[in-house]
Tab-separated table of C-alpha atoms in Angstrom:
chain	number	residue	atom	x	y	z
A	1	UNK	CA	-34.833	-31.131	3.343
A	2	UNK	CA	-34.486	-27.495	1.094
A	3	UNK	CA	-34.384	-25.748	4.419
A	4	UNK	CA	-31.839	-27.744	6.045
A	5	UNK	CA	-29.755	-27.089	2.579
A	6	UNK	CA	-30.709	-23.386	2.818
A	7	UNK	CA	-29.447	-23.136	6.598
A	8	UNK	CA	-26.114	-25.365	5.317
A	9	UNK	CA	-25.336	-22.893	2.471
A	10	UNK	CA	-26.580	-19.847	4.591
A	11	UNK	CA	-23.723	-20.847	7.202
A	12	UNK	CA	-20.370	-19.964	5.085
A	13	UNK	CA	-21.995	-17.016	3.827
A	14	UNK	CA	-22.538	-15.832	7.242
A	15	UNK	CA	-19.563	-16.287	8.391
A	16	UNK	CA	-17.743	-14.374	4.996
A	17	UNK	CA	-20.370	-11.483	6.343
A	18	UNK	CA	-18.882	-11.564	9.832
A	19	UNK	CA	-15.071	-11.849	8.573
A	20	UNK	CA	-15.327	-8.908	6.554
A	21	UNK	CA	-17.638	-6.905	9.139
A	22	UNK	CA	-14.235	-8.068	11.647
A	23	UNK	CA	-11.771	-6.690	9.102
A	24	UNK	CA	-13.502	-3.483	8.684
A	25	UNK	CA	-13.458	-2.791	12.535
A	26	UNK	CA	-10.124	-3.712	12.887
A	27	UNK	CA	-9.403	-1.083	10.177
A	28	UNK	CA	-10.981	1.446	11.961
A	29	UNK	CA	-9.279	1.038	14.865
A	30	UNK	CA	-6.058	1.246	13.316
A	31	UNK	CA	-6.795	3.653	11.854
A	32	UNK	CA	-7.900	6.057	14.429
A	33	UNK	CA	-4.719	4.623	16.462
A	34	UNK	CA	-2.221	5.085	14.336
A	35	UNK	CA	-3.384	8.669	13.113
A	36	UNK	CA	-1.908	9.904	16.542
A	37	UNK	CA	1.498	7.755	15.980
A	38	UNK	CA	2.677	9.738	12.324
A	39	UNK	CA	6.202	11.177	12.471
A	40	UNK	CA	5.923	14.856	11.636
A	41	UNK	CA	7.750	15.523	8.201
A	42	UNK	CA	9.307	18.868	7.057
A	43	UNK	CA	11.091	18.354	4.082
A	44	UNK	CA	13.887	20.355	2.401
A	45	UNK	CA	12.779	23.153	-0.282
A	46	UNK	CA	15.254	21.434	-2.834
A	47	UNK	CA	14.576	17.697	-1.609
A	48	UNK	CA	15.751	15.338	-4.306
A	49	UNK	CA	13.501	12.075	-3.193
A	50	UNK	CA	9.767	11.955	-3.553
A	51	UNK	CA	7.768	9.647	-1.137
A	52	UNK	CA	4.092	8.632	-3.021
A	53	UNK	CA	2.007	6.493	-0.944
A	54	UNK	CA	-1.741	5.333	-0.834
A	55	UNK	CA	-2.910	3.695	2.740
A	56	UNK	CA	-5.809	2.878	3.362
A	57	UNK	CA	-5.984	2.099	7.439
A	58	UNK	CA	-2.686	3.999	7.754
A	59	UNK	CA	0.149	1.364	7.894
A	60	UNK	CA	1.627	2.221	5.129
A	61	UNK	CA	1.667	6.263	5.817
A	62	UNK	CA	3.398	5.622	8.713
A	63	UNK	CA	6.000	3.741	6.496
A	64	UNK	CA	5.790	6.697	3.939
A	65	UNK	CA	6.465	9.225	6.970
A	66	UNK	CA	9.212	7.188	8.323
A	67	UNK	CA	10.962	7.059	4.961
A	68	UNK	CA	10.256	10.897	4.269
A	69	UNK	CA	12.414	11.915	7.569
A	70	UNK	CA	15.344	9.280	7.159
A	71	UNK	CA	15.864	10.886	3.596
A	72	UNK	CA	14.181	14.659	3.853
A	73	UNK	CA	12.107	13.603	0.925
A	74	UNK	CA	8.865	15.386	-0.470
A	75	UNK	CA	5.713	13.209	0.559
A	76	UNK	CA	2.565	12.842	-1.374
A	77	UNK	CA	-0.941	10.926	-0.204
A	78	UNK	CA	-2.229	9.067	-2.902
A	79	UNK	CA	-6.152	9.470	-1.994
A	80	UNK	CA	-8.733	6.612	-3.662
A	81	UNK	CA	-12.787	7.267	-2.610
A	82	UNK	CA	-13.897	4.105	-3.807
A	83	UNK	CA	-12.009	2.676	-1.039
A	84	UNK	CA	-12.648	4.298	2.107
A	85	UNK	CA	-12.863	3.336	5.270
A	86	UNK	CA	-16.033	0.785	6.359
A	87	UNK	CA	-18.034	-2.355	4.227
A	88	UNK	CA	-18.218	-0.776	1.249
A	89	UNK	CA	-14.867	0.393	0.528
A	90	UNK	CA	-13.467	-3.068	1.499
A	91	UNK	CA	-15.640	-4.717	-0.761
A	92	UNK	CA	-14.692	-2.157	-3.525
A	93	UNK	CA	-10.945	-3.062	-2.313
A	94	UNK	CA	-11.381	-6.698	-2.767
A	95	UNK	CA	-13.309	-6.361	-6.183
A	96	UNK	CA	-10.818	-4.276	-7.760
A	97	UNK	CA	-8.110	-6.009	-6.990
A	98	UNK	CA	-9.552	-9.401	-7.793
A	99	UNK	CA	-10.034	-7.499	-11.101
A	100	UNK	CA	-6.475	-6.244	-11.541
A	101	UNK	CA	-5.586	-9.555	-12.006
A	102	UNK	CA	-7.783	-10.409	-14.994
A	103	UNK	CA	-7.530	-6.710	-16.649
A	104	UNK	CA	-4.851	-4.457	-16.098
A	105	UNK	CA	-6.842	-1.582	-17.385
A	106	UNK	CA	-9.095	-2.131	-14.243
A	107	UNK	CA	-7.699	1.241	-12.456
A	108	UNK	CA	-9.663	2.916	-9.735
A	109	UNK	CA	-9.896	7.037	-9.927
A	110	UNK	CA	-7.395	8.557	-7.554
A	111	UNK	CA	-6.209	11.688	-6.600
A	112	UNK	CA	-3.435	13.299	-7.410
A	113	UNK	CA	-3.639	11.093	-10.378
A	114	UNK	CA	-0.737	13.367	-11.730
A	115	UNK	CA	1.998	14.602	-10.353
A	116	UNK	CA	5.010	16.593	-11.484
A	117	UNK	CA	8.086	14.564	-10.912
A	118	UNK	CA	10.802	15.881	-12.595
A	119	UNK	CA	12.739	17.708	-9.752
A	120	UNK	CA	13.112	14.427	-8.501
A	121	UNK	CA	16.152	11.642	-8.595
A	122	UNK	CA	14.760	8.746	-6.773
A	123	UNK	CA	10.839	8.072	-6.238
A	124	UNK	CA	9.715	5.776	-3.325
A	125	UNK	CA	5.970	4.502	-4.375
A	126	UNK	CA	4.489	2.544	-1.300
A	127	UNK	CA	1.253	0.508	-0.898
A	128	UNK	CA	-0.572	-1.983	0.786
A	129	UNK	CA	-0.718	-5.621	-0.894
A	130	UNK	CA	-3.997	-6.605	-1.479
A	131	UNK	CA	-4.549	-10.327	-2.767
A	132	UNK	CA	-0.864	-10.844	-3.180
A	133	UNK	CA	-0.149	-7.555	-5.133
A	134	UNK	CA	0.334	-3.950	-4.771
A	135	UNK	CA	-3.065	-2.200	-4.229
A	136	UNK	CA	-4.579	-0.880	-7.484
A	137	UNK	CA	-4.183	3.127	-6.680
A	138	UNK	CA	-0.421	2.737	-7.101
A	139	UNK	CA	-0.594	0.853	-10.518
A	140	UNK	CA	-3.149	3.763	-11.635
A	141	UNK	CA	-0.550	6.129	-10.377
A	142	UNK	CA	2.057	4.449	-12.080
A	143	UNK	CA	-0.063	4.484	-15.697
A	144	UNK	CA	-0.981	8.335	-15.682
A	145	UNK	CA	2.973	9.539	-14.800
A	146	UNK	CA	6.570	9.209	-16.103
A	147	UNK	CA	9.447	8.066	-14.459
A	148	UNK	CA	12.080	9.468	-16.760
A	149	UNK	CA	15.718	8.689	-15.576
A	150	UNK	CA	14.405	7.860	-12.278
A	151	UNK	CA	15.507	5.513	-9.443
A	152	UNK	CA	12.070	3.977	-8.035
A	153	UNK	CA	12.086	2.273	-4.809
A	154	UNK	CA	8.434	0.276	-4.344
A	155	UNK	CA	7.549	-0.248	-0.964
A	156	UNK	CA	5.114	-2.319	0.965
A	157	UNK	CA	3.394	-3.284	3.918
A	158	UNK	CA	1.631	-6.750	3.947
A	159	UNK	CA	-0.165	-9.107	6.216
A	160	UNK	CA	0.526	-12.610	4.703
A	161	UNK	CA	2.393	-12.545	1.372
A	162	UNK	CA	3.092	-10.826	-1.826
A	163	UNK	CA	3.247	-12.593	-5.462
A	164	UNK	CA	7.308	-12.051	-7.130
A	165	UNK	CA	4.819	-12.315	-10.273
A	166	UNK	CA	3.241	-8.729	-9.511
A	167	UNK	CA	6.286	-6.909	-8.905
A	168	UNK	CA	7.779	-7.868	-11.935
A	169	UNK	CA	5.219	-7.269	-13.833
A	170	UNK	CA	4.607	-3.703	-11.690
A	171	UNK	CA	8.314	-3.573	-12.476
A	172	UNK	CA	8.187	-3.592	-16.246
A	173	UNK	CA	5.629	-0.857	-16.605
A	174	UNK	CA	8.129	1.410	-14.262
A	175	UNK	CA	10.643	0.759	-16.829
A	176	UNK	CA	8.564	1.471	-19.548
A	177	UNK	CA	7.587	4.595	-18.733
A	178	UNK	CA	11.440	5.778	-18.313
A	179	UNK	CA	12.754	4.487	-14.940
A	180	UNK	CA	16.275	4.080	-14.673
A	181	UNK	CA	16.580	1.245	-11.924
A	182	UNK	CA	14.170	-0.388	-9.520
A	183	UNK	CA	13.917	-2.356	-6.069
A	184	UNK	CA	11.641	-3.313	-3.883
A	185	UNK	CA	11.399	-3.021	0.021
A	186	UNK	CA	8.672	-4.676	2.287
A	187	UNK	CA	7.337	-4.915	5.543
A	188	UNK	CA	5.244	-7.890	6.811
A	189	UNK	CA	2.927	-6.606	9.827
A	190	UNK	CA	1.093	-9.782	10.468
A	191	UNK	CA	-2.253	-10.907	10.101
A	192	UNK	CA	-4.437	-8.640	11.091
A	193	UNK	CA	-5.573	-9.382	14.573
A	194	UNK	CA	-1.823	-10.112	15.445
A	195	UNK	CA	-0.388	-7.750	13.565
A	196	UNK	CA	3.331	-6.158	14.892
A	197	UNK	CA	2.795	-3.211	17.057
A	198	UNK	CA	4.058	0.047	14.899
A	199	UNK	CA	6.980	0.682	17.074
A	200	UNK	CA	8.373	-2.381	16.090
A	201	UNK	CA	7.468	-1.800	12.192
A	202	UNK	CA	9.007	1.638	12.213
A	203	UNK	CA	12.315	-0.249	14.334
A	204	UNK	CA	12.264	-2.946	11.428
A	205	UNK	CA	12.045	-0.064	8.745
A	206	UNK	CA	15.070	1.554	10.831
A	207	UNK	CA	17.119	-1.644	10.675
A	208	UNK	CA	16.572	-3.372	7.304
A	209	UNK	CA	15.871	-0.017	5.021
A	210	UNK	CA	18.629	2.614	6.506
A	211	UNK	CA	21.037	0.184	8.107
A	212	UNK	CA	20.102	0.628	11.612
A	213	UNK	CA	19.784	5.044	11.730
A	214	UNK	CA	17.063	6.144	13.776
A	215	UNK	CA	14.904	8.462	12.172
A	216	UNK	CA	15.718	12.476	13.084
């Protein structure tokens, strides 16, 4: 009888094991396929828009890029070790931003984890969502710089849905740490083994973001 109970509770634990082990080689692949597919940025010496992003299988860099030409904007990679590529960074992924949830002090170490934003009018800070809320590099990001006077423009790229709850509350910090005004842009791609193909994301981005102009 204990081994029949042992192979019962053995059988959703194997198949957690082969989800994740799925997700990570799905994440892979994007990644190496959409590494090709970045639009080349070259921004102007006295650009007045900053583009910050962290991606992690590259979605959301391509969004970044795309943004970055529409508007000439300065773009900066938001870079997180804990959560690279492969098992252990998506289980470091998941654990951190189950944790986010219960304590907002739960921050990963990124890098830049400063940068100097002053020059800049309007910021565009982009992410992934991970369990229904922007992915916890950008929140560290957001609680080691100011925003003084600024016009901040969160974006994101999701695969199911994204809690209103988060982005307020993502929202609030902005505002206290000086931003003038805030919005929010997003970008569902699909679930993961159906996601949109990123033509069509960067078409979407043309359309609903910049009112139909093509990137130059």
């Amino acid at each position: 009888m204990f081994k029949w109970i042992a192979l019962l509770l053995g059988v959703p634990i194997a198949v957690v094991i082969l989800e994740l082990l799925a997700v990570t080689w799905i994440e892979s692949l994007q990644a190496r396929q959409l590494a090709s597919r970045q639009p080349e940025v070259n921004p102007q010496d006295e650009a007045r828009t900053a583009v910050v992003y962290f991606s992690r299988s590259g979605n959301t860099a391509l969004a970044a890029r795309q943004i970055a030409r529409h508007l000439d904007a300065r773009l900066f990679a938001l870079e997180a070790p804990a959560y690279s590529l492969g098992l252990s960074g998506l289980l470091h992924a998941l654990k951190d931003a189950y944790r986010l949830k219960e304590r907002a002090e739960a921050l990963p170490q990124i890098n830049p984890s400063n940068i100097d934003l002053a020059s800049f009018d309007t910021v565009w800070l982009g992410s992934p969502v991970w369990l229904y809320s922007p992915a916890p590099p950008l929140w560290s990001f957001v609680e080691h710089n100011r925003f003084d006077d600024q016009h901040i423009v969160l974006f994101n790229t999701y695969n199911s849905n994204f809690g209103d709850e988060h982005i307020e509350r993502l929202k609030a910090k902005l505002m206290a740490r000086g931003a003038r005004s805030f919005e929010h842009r997003h970008i569902q791609r699909g679930r993961m083994s159906r996601q949109t193909p990123p033509e069509q994301m960067l078409q979407a981005i043309d359309e609903q973001w910049f009112n139909g102009q093509t990137s130059p």
